[in-house]
């Protein structure tokens, strides 16, 4: 099963991906997580990517495509994958198409999580992430049990720099300019299903799983 989670920043892609991988038994591939890990570890990729993340801009396509292709080549992707945050430009989508074609694979479904801008800003400002394991929380909608401490690993829970209001708004603008065209791109391939991402987390998951089942069985 090869799926893409499409949607603006803070729509809930990562949150839903975590639920989905448990049921679908395919790996979640989050380009944002890959970049943050490399930045934390100070790798050459991290050094190249850091400024773009800080500014809320997209990392150049060549860099992103290469890391995704390498990731998709790994054994655990043989039975499928769930892409979270990739592709984000038409050029990335075309690069993914040629990777799949070369490997005789096809995409099964693109889930477009739709959320209005006001909600996205609220989700960004309240989002907190664990510095150690990357788990995601929200101060109002998905709070930790003990203030500042990750429920699952005990690490420190902090706000991402790019979730401050100004950068969050910038990222939404970048999404509208560069990523939104993918809705039409995948619609024209009859792969797109739109999900109402304004609902409660569990309801969004139910709607997603319903689409997945309808398209696979
Ligand atoms: P994305 O991966 O699309 O950027 P996340 O999954 O990190 O988004 O979610 C953004 C923030 O919104 C997080 O703080 C998360 O806890 C919260 N969130 C996610 N889905 C919902 C929802 N359906 N209702 C309320 N808050 C949500
Ligand atoms: P969100 O879902 O909240 O936008 P991500 O964690 O997916 O956040 O992405 C964080 C940042 O990582 C982006 O603002 C961008 O700088 C970079 N990034 C992630 N994925 C891509 C991609 N496919 N193409 C270009 N840049 C990316
Ligand atoms: Zn943690």
PDB file of C-alpha atoms and ligand atoms in Angstrom:
ATOM      1  CA  UNK A   1       0.000   0.000   0.000  1.00  0.00           C
ATOM      2  CA  UNK A   2       1.566   3.258  -1.128  1.00  0.00           C
ATOM      3  CA  UNK A   3      -0.004   6.377   0.274  1.00  0.00           C
ATOM      4  CA  UNK A   4       0.624  10.104   0.419  1.00  0.00           C
ATOM      5  CA  UNK A   5      -0.650  12.399   3.152  1.00  0.00           C
ATOM      6  CA  UNK A   6      -1.105  15.827   1.647  1.00  0.00           C
ATOM      7  CA  UNK A   7      -2.123  18.938   3.540  1.00  0.00           C
ATOM      8  CA  UNK A   8      -0.964  22.303   4.813  1.00  0.00           C
ATOM      9  CA  UNK A   9       1.469  22.636   7.735  1.00  0.00           C
ATOM     10  CA  UNK A  10      -0.234  21.721  10.998  1.00  0.00           C
ATOM     11  CA  UNK A  11      -3.199  20.019   9.322  1.00  0.00           C
ATOM     12  CA  UNK A  12      -2.525  16.891  11.382  1.00  0.00           C
ATOM     13  CA  UNK A  13      -0.561  14.768   8.909  1.00  0.00           C
ATOM     14  CA  UNK A  14       1.987  13.542  11.442  1.00  0.00           C
ATOM     15  CA  UNK A  15      -0.687  12.857  14.046  1.00  0.00           C
ATOM     16  CA  UNK A  16      -2.712  10.770  11.598  1.00  0.00           C
ATOM     17  CA  UNK A  17       0.355   9.035  10.175  1.00  0.00           C
ATOM     18  CA  UNK A  18       1.208   7.699  13.648  1.00  0.00           C
ATOM     19  CA  UNK A  19      -2.230   6.072  13.914  1.00  0.00           C
ATOM     20  CA  UNK A  20      -2.142   4.756  10.368  1.00  0.00           C
ATOM     21  CA  UNK A  21       1.236   3.011  10.481  1.00  0.00           C
ATOM     22  CA  UNK A  22       0.041   0.858  13.375  1.00  0.00           C
ATOM     23  CA  UNK A  23      -2.924  -0.402  11.397  1.00  0.00           C
ATOM     24  CA  UNK A  24      -1.384  -0.526   7.936  1.00  0.00           C
ATOM     25  CA  UNK A  25       2.054  -1.868   8.921  1.00  0.00           C
ATOM     26  CA  UNK A  26       3.957   0.336   6.494  1.00  0.00           C
ATOM     27  CA  UNK A  27       6.638   2.859   7.491  1.00  0.00           C
ATOM     28  CA  UNK A  28       5.904   6.575   7.844  1.00  0.00           C
ATOM     29  CA  UNK A  29       8.352   8.654   5.855  1.00  0.00           C
ATOM     30  CA  UNK A  30       8.364  12.237   7.077  1.00  0.00           C
ATOM     31  CA  UNK A  31      10.808  14.484   5.255  1.00  0.00           C
ATOM     32  CA  UNK A  32      10.444  17.097   8.012  1.00  0.00           C
ATOM     33  CA  UNK A  33      11.502  14.498  10.623  1.00  0.00           C
ATOM     34  CA  UNK A  34      14.456  13.445   8.458  1.00  0.00           C
ATOM     35  CA  UNK A  35      15.636  17.050   8.171  1.00  0.00           C
ATOM     36  CA  UNK A  36      15.206  17.773  11.888  1.00  0.00           C
ATOM     37  CA  UNK A  37      17.146  14.629  12.807  1.00  0.00           C
ATOM     38  CA  UNK A  38      20.001  15.608  10.489  1.00  0.00           C
ATOM     39  CA  UNK A  39      20.046  19.165  11.828  1.00  0.00           C
ATOM     40  CA  UNK A  40      20.188  17.862  15.395  1.00  0.00           C
ATOM     41  CA  UNK A  41      23.062  15.538  14.513  1.00  0.00           C
ATOM     42  CA  UNK A  42      24.878  18.221  12.503  1.00  0.00           C
ATOM     43  CA  UNK A  43      25.255  16.055   9.379  1.00  0.00           C
ATOM     44  CA  UNK A  44      26.136  17.668   6.001  1.00  0.00           C
ATOM     45  CA  UNK A  45      22.483  17.341   4.977  1.00  0.00           C
ATOM     46  CA  UNK A  46      21.429  19.028   8.209  1.00  0.00           C
ATOM     47  CA  UNK A  47      23.826  21.904   7.621  1.00  0.00           C
ATOM     48  CA  UNK A  48      22.416  22.416   4.111  1.00  0.00           C
ATOM     49  CA  UNK A  49      18.784  22.235   5.253  1.00  0.00           C
ATOM     50  CA  UNK A  50      18.869  24.288   8.467  1.00  0.00           C
ATOM     51  CA  UNK A  51      18.324  27.794   7.073  1.00  0.00           C
ATOM     52  CA  UNK A  52      15.360  26.708   4.988  1.00  0.00           C
ATOM     53  CA  UNK A  53      13.600  25.177   7.989  1.00  0.00           C
ATOM     54  CA  UNK A  54      14.350  28.207  10.147  1.00  0.00           C
ATOM     55  CA  UNK A  55      12.874  30.513   7.527  1.00  0.00           C
ATOM     56  CA  UNK A  56       9.829  28.347   6.809  1.00  0.00           C
ATOM     57  CA  UNK A  57      10.986  27.867   3.213  1.00  0.00           C
ATOM     58  CA  UNK A  58      11.158  24.642   1.237  1.00  0.00           C
ATOM     59  CA  UNK A  59      14.437  22.778   1.005  1.00  0.00           C
ATOM     60  CA  UNK A  60      15.516  22.637  -2.689  1.00  0.00           C
ATOM     61  CA  UNK A  61      13.921  19.818  -4.670  1.00  0.00           C
ATOM     62  CA  UNK A  62      17.169  18.031  -5.663  1.00  0.00           C
ATOM     63  CA  UNK A  63      18.129  17.571  -2.034  1.00  0.00           C
ATOM     64  CA  UNK A  64      14.700  16.325  -0.974  1.00  0.00           C
ATOM     65  CA  UNK A  65      14.233  13.968  -3.915  1.00  0.00           C
ATOM     66  CA  UNK A  66      17.578  12.302  -3.308  1.00  0.00           C
ATOM     67  CA  UNK A  67      16.905  11.554   0.354  1.00  0.00           C
ATOM     68  CA  UNK A  68      13.422  10.244  -0.395  1.00  0.00           C
ATOM     69  CA  UNK A  69      14.647   7.974  -3.194  1.00  0.00           C
ATOM     70  CA  UNK A  70      17.323   6.566  -0.887  1.00  0.00           C
ATOM     71  CA  UNK A  71      14.755   6.024   1.834  1.00  0.00           C
ATOM     72  CA  UNK A  72      12.316   4.294  -0.524  1.00  0.00           C
ATOM     73  CA  UNK A  73      15.085   1.927  -1.619  1.00  0.00           C
ATOM     74  CA  UNK A  74      15.296   0.475   1.887  1.00  0.00           C
ATOM     75  CA  UNK A  75      13.866  -2.962   2.576  1.00  0.00           C
ATOM     76  CA  UNK A  76      11.093  -1.864   4.926  1.00  0.00           C
ATOM     77  CA  UNK A  77       9.414   0.014   2.047  1.00  0.00           C
ATOM     78  CA  UNK A  78       8.987  -3.136  -0.006  1.00  0.00           C
ATOM     79  CA  UNK A  79       5.377  -3.631   1.072  1.00  0.00           C
ATOM     80  CA  UNK A  80       4.517   0.026   0.873  1.00  0.00           C
ATOM     81  CA  UNK A  81       4.958   3.339   2.633  1.00  0.00           C
ATOM     82  CA  UNK A  82       3.170   6.359   3.935  1.00  0.00           C
ATOM     83  CA  UNK A  83       4.664   9.635   2.748  1.00  0.00           C
ATOM     84  CA  UNK A  84       4.099  12.521   5.172  1.00  0.00           C
ATOM     85  CA  UNK A  85       5.191  15.952   3.953  1.00  0.00           C
ATOM     86  CA  UNK A  86       6.470  14.761   0.573  1.00  0.00           C
ATOM     87  CA  UNK A  87       5.913  15.629  -2.248  1.00  0.00           C
ATOM     88  CA  UNK A  88       5.502  19.351  -1.656  1.00  0.00           C
ATOM     89  CA  UNK A  89       6.097  20.682  -5.177  1.00  0.00           C
ATOM     90  CA  UNK A  90       5.049  19.532  -8.634  1.00  0.00           C
ATOM     91  CA  UNK A  91       8.727  18.819  -9.410  1.00  0.00           C
ATOM     92  CA  UNK A  92       8.890  16.499  -6.374  1.00  0.00           C
ATOM     93  CA  UNK A  93       5.677  14.753  -7.453  1.00  0.00           C
ATOM     94  CA  UNK A  94       7.111  14.179 -10.916  1.00  0.00           C
ATOM     95  CA  UNK A  95      10.348  12.848  -9.440  1.00  0.00           C
ATOM     96  CA  UNK A  96       8.304  10.440  -7.308  1.00  0.00           C
ATOM     97  CA  UNK A  97       6.384   9.319 -10.399  1.00  0.00           C
ATOM     98  CA  UNK A  98       9.597   8.515 -12.215  1.00  0.00           C
ATOM     99  CA  UNK A  99      11.004   6.641  -9.203  1.00  0.00           C
ATOM    100  CA  UNK A 100       7.839   4.537  -9.043  1.00  0.00           C
ATOM    101  CA  UNK A 101       7.798   3.939 -12.768  1.00  0.00           C
ATOM    102  CA  UNK A 102      11.417   2.853 -12.768  1.00  0.00           C
ATOM    103  CA  UNK A 103      10.621   0.361 -10.025  1.00  0.00           C
ATOM    104  CA  UNK A 104       7.347  -0.826 -11.538  1.00  0.00           C
ATOM    105  CA  UNK A 105       5.298   0.464  -8.650  1.00  0.00           C
ATOM    106  CA  UNK A 106       2.196   2.573  -8.429  1.00  0.00           C
ATOM    107  CA  UNK A 107       0.576   4.898  -5.916  1.00  0.00           C
ATOM    108  CA  UNK A 108      -2.643   3.723  -4.333  1.00  0.00           C
ATOM    109  CA  UNK A 109      -4.079   6.820  -2.733  1.00  0.00           C
ATOM    110  CA  UNK A 110      -3.426  10.468  -1.895  1.00  0.00           C
ATOM    111  CA  UNK A 111      -5.263  11.702   1.192  1.00  0.00           C
ATOM    112  CA  UNK A 112      -5.703  15.448   1.249  1.00  0.00           C
ATOM    113  CA  UNK A 113      -6.330  16.680   4.796  1.00  0.00           C
ATOM    114  CA  UNK A 114      -8.260  19.920   4.508  1.00  0.00           C
ATOM    115  CA  UNK A 115      -8.059  22.471   7.340  1.00  0.00           C
ATOM    116  CA  UNK A 116      -8.848  26.206   7.272  1.00  0.00           C
ATOM    117  CA  UNK A 117      -6.123  28.765   7.877  1.00  0.00           C
ATOM    118  CA  UNK A 118      -7.397  30.016  11.280  1.00  0.00           C
ATOM    119  CA  UNK A 119      -7.339  26.477  12.623  1.00  0.00           C
ATOM    120  CA  UNK A 120      -3.859  25.882  11.218  1.00  0.00           C
ATOM    121  CA  UNK A 121      -2.508  28.888  13.112  1.00  0.00           C
ATOM    122  CA  UNK A 122      -4.130  27.713  16.372  1.00  0.00           C
ATOM    123  CA  UNK A 123      -2.641  24.273  15.888  1.00  0.00           C
ATOM    124  CA  UNK A 124       0.799  25.705  15.107  1.00  0.00           C
ATOM    125  CA  UNK A 125       0.938  28.023  18.082  1.00  0.00           C
ATOM    126  CA  UNK A 126      -0.157  25.293  20.482  1.00  0.00           C
ATOM    127  CA  UNK A 127       1.922  22.471  18.992  1.00  0.00           C
ATOM    128  CA  UNK A 128       4.628  21.048  21.245  1.00  0.00           C
ATOM    129  CA  UNK A 129       7.113  18.356  20.311  1.00  0.00           C
ATOM    130  CA  UNK A 130       9.373  16.093  22.327  1.00  0.00           C
ATOM    131  CA  UNK A 131      13.032  17.019  21.861  1.00  0.00           C
ATOM    132  CA  UNK A 132      14.095  13.404  22.359  1.00  0.00           C
ATOM    133  CA  UNK A 133      11.591  11.230  20.503  1.00  0.00           C
ATOM    134  CA  UNK A 134       9.710  13.741  18.318  1.00  0.00           C
ATOM    135  CA  UNK A 135       6.248  12.879  19.717  1.00  0.00           C
ATOM    136  CA  UNK A 136       3.697  15.613  18.991  1.00  0.00           C
ATOM    137  CA  UNK A 137       1.314  17.274  21.439  1.00  0.00           C
ATOM    138  CA  UNK A 138      -0.922  20.328  21.612  1.00  0.00           C
ATOM    139  CA  UNK A 139      -1.382  22.518  24.682  1.00  0.00           C
ATOM    140  CA  UNK A 140      -5.186  22.424  24.321  1.00  0.00           C
ATOM    141  CA  UNK A 141      -6.079  19.574  21.970  1.00  0.00           C
ATOM    142  CA  UNK A 142      -3.531  16.898  22.911  1.00  0.00           C
ATOM    143  CA  UNK A 143      -1.869  17.909  26.184  1.00  0.00           C
ATOM    144  CA  UNK A 144       0.934  16.060  27.980  1.00  0.00           C
ATOM    145  CA  UNK A 145       0.142  14.569  31.387  1.00  0.00           C
ATOM    146  CA  UNK A 146       2.952  16.354  33.247  1.00  0.00           C
ATOM    147  CA  UNK A 147       3.769  19.884  32.117  1.00  0.00           C
ATOM    148  CA  UNK A 148       6.760  20.015  29.745  1.00  0.00           C
ATOM    149  CA  UNK A 149       7.443  16.257  29.928  1.00  0.00           C
ATOM    150  CA  UNK A 150       6.869  13.740  27.120  1.00  0.00           C
ATOM    151  CA  UNK A 151       4.309  11.047  28.052  1.00  0.00           C
ATOM    152  CA  UNK A 152       6.090   8.361  26.102  1.00  0.00           C
ATOM    153  CA  UNK A 153       9.807   8.940  26.832  1.00  0.00           C
ATOM    154  CA  UNK A 154      10.099  11.537  29.613  1.00  0.00           C
ATOM    155  CA  UNK A 155      12.007  13.962  27.327  1.00  0.00           C
ATOM    156  CA  UNK A 156      11.513  17.736  27.262  1.00  0.00           C
ATOM    157  CA  UNK A 157       8.528  18.996  25.310  1.00  0.00           C
ATOM    158  CA  UNK A 158       9.116  22.296  23.502  1.00  0.00           C
ATOM    159  CA  UNK A 159       7.718  24.546  20.774  1.00  0.00           C
ATOM    160  CA  UNK A 160       9.303  24.211  17.333  1.00  0.00           C
ATOM    161  CA  UNK A 161      10.927  27.478  16.241  1.00  0.00           C
ATOM    162  CA  UNK A 162       9.020  27.376  12.980  1.00  0.00           C
ATOM    163  CA  UNK A 163       5.691  27.149  14.833  1.00  0.00           C
ATOM    164  CA  UNK A 164       5.937  30.735  16.079  1.00  0.00           C
ATOM    165  CA  UNK A 165       3.105  32.763  14.532  1.00  0.00           C
ATOM    166  CA  UNK A 166       5.097  34.597  11.878  1.00  0.00           C
ATOM    167  CA  UNK A 167       6.910  31.529  10.507  1.00  0.00           C
ATOM    168  CA  UNK A 168       3.744  29.443  10.697  1.00  0.00           C
ATOM    169  CA  UNK A 169       1.986  32.028   8.516  1.00  0.00           C
ATOM    170  CA  UNK A 170       4.901  32.069   6.120  1.00  0.00           C
ATOM    171  CA  UNK A 171       4.742  28.274   5.804  1.00  0.00           C
ATOM    172  CA  UNK A 172       1.043  28.445   4.980  1.00  0.00           C
ATOM    173  CA  UNK A 173       1.819  30.925   2.220  1.00  0.00           C
ATOM    174  CA  UNK A 174       4.564  28.643   0.887  1.00  0.00           C
ATOM    175  CA  UNK A 175       2.068  25.780   0.978  1.00  0.00           C
ATOM    176  CA  UNK A 176      -0.463  27.786  -1.045  1.00  0.00           C
ATOM    177  CA  UNK A 177       2.101  28.803  -3.643  1.00  0.00           C
ATOM    178  CA  UNK A 178       4.034  25.558  -4.051  1.00  0.00           C
ATOM    179  CA  UNK A 179       2.099  22.601  -2.648  1.00  0.00           C
ATOM    180  CA  UNK A 180      -1.554  23.350  -3.312  1.00  0.00           C
ATOM    181  CA  UNK A 181      -1.145  22.659  -7.071  1.00  0.00           C
ATOM    182  CA  UNK A 182      -0.614  19.016  -6.114  1.00  0.00           C
ATOM    183  CA  UNK A 183      -4.304  18.736  -5.287  1.00  0.00           C
ATOM    184  CA  UNK A 184      -5.118  19.152  -8.946  1.00  0.00           C
ATOM    185  CA  UNK A 185      -2.128  17.064  -9.987  1.00  0.00           C
ATOM    186  CA  UNK A 186      -3.392  14.022  -8.083  1.00  0.00           C
ATOM    187  CA  UNK A 187      -7.040  14.753  -8.815  1.00  0.00           C
ATOM    188  CA  UNK A 188      -6.286  14.436 -12.503  1.00  0.00           C
ATOM    189  CA  UNK A 189      -4.780  11.006 -11.821  1.00  0.00           C
ATOM    190  CA  UNK A 190      -7.950  10.032  -9.875  1.00  0.00           C
ATOM    191  CA  UNK A 191      -5.887   9.326  -6.770  1.00  0.00           C
ATOM    192  CA  UNK A 192      -7.076  12.123  -4.505  1.00  0.00           C
ATOM    193  CA  UNK A 193      -9.518  11.854  -1.601  1.00  0.00           C
ATOM    194  CA  UNK A 194     -10.193  14.877   0.577  1.00  0.00           C
ATOM    195  CA  UNK A 195     -10.682  14.443   4.322  1.00  0.00           C
ATOM    196  CA  UNK A 196     -12.229  17.012   6.662  1.00  0.00           C
ATOM    197  CA  UNK A 197      -9.314  17.692   8.999  1.00  0.00           C
ATOM    198  CA  UNK A 198     -11.262  20.129  11.187  1.00  0.00           C
ATOM    199  CA  UNK A 199     -12.833  17.273  13.129  1.00  0.00           C
ATOM    200  CA  UNK A 200     -11.546  15.609  16.276  1.00  0.00           C
ATOM    201  CA  UNK A 201      -8.396  13.558  15.865  1.00  0.00           C
ATOM    202  CA  UNK A 202     -10.185  10.197  16.216  1.00  0.00           C
ATOM    203  CA  UNK A 203     -12.907  11.192  13.734  1.00  0.00           C
ATOM    204  CA  UNK A 204     -10.288  12.212  11.176  1.00  0.00           C
ATOM    205  CA  UNK A 205      -8.614   8.835  11.672  1.00  0.00           C
ATOM    206  CA  UNK A 206     -11.939   7.035  11.166  1.00  0.00           C
ATOM    207  CA  UNK A 207     -12.609   8.923   7.925  1.00  0.00           C
ATOM    208  CA  UNK A 208      -9.104   8.173   6.672  1.00  0.00           C
ATOM    209  CA  UNK A 209      -9.338   4.476   7.465  1.00  0.00           C
ATOM    210  CA  UNK A 210     -12.717   4.327   5.754  1.00  0.00           C
ATOM    211  CA  UNK A 211     -11.211   5.731   2.552  1.00  0.00           C
ATOM    212  CA  UNK A 212      -8.243   3.396   2.802  1.00  0.00           C
ATOM    213  CA  UNK A 213     -10.500   0.359   3.188  1.00  0.00           C
ATOM    214  CA  UNK A 214     -12.811   1.443   0.383  1.00  0.00           C
ATOM    215  CA  UNK A 215      -9.848   1.754  -1.924  1.00  0.00           C
ATOM    216  CA  UNK A 216      -8.199  -1.522  -1.032  1.00  0.00           C
ATOM    217  CA  UNK A 217     -10.714  -4.224  -0.436  1.00  0.00           C
TER     218      UNK A 217
HETATM  219  P1  LIG B   1       1.354  18.277  10.468  1.00  0.00           P
HETATM  220  O1  LIG B   1       2.172  17.024  10.528  1.00  0.00           O
HETATM  221  O2  LIG B   1       0.342  18.262   9.369  1.00  0.00           O
HETATM  222  O3  LIG B   1       2.180  19.521  10.442  1.00  0.00           O
HETATM  223  P2  LIG B   1       0.621  17.645  13.248  1.00  0.00           P
HETATM  224  O4  LIG B   1       0.138  16.253  13.181  1.00  0.00           O
HETATM  225  O5  LIG B   1       1.953  17.880  13.851  1.00  0.00           O
HETATM  226  O6  LIG B   1       0.495  18.363  11.811  1.00  0.00           O
HETATM  227  O7  LIG B   1      -0.482  18.484  14.066  1.00  0.00           O
HETATM  228  C1  LIG B   1      -0.338  19.886  14.301  1.00  0.00           C
HETATM  229  C2  LIG B   1      -0.833  20.228  15.724  1.00  0.00           C
HETATM  230  O8  LIG B   1      -2.257  20.107  15.778  1.00  0.00           O
HETATM  231  C3  LIG B   1      -0.313  19.306  16.817  1.00  0.00           C
HETATM  232  O9  LIG B   1      -0.128  20.086  17.981  1.00  0.00           O
HETATM  233  C4  LIG B   1      -1.421  18.278  17.023  1.00  0.00           C
HETATM  234  O10 LIG B   1      -1.451  17.805  18.362  1.00  0.00           O
HETATM  235  C5  LIG B   1      -2.672  19.095  16.709  1.00  0.00           C
HETATM  236  N1  LIG B   1      -3.719  18.333  16.000  1.00  0.00           N
HETATM  237  C6  LIG B   1      -3.571  17.419  15.017  1.00  0.00           C
HETATM  238  N2  LIG B   1      -4.759  16.974  14.569  1.00  0.00           N
HETATM  239  C7  LIG B   1      -5.708  17.641  15.292  1.00  0.00           C
HETATM  240  C8  LIG B   1      -7.152  17.632  15.310  1.00  0.00           C
HETATM  241  N3  LIG B   1      -7.843  16.845  14.476  1.00  0.00           N
HETATM  242  N4  LIG B   1      -7.768  18.436  16.196  1.00  0.00           N
HETATM  243  C9  LIG B   1      -7.059  19.242  17.033  1.00  0.00           C
HETATM  244  N5  LIG B   1      -5.719  19.307  17.075  1.00  0.00           N
HETATM  245  C10 LIG B   1      -5.036  18.514  16.213  1.00  0.00           C
HETATM  246  P1  LIG B   2       4.742  20.775   8.661  1.00  0.00           P
HETATM  247  O1  LIG B   2       4.021  19.551   8.260  1.00  0.00           O
HETATM  248  O2  LIG B   2       4.307  21.316   9.976  1.00  0.00           O
HETATM  249  O3  LIG B   2       4.859  21.814   7.584  1.00  0.00           O
HETATM  250  P2  LIG B   2       7.284  19.411   8.295  1.00  0.00           P
HETATM  251  O4  LIG B   2       7.881  18.807   9.486  1.00  0.00           O
HETATM  252  O5  LIG B   2       6.663  18.553   7.281  1.00  0.00           O
HETATM  253  O6  LIG B   2       6.281  20.487   8.863  1.00  0.00           O
HETATM  254  O7  LIG B   2       8.358  20.313   7.542  1.00  0.00           O
HETATM  255  C1  LIG B   2       9.182  21.220   8.235  1.00  0.00           C
HETATM  256  C2  LIG B   2      10.118  21.922   7.261  1.00  0.00           C
HETATM  257  O8  LIG B   2      10.980  20.959   6.637  1.00  0.00           O
HETATM  258  C3  LIG B   2       9.446  22.643   6.105  1.00  0.00           C
HETATM  259  O9  LIG B   2       9.033  23.958   6.457  1.00  0.00           O
HETATM  260  C4  LIG B   2      10.573  22.643   5.056  1.00  0.00           C
HETATM  261  O10 LIG B   2      11.561  23.635   5.367  1.00  0.00           O
HETATM  262  C5  LIG B   2      11.220  21.291   5.274  1.00  0.00           C
HETATM  263  N1  LIG B   2      10.619  20.239   4.425  1.00  0.00           N
HETATM  264  C6  LIG B   2       9.961  19.126   4.853  1.00  0.00           C
HETATM  265  N2  LIG B   2       9.549  18.380   3.813  1.00  0.00           N
HETATM  266  C7  LIG B   2       9.935  19.027   2.689  1.00  0.00           C
HETATM  267  C8  LIG B   2       9.784  18.784   1.301  1.00  0.00           C
HETATM  268  N3  LIG B   2       9.125  17.690   0.833  1.00  0.00           N
HETATM  269  N4  LIG B   2      10.312  19.696   0.430  1.00  0.00           N
HETATM  270  C9  LIG B   2      10.968  20.779   0.862  1.00  0.00           C
HETATM  271  N5  LIG B   2      11.137  21.078   2.151  1.00  0.00           N
HETATM  272  C10 LIG B   2      10.632  20.224   3.079  1.00  0.00           C
HETATM  273 ZN1  LIG B   3       9.492  11.787  23.882  1.00  0.00          ZN
END
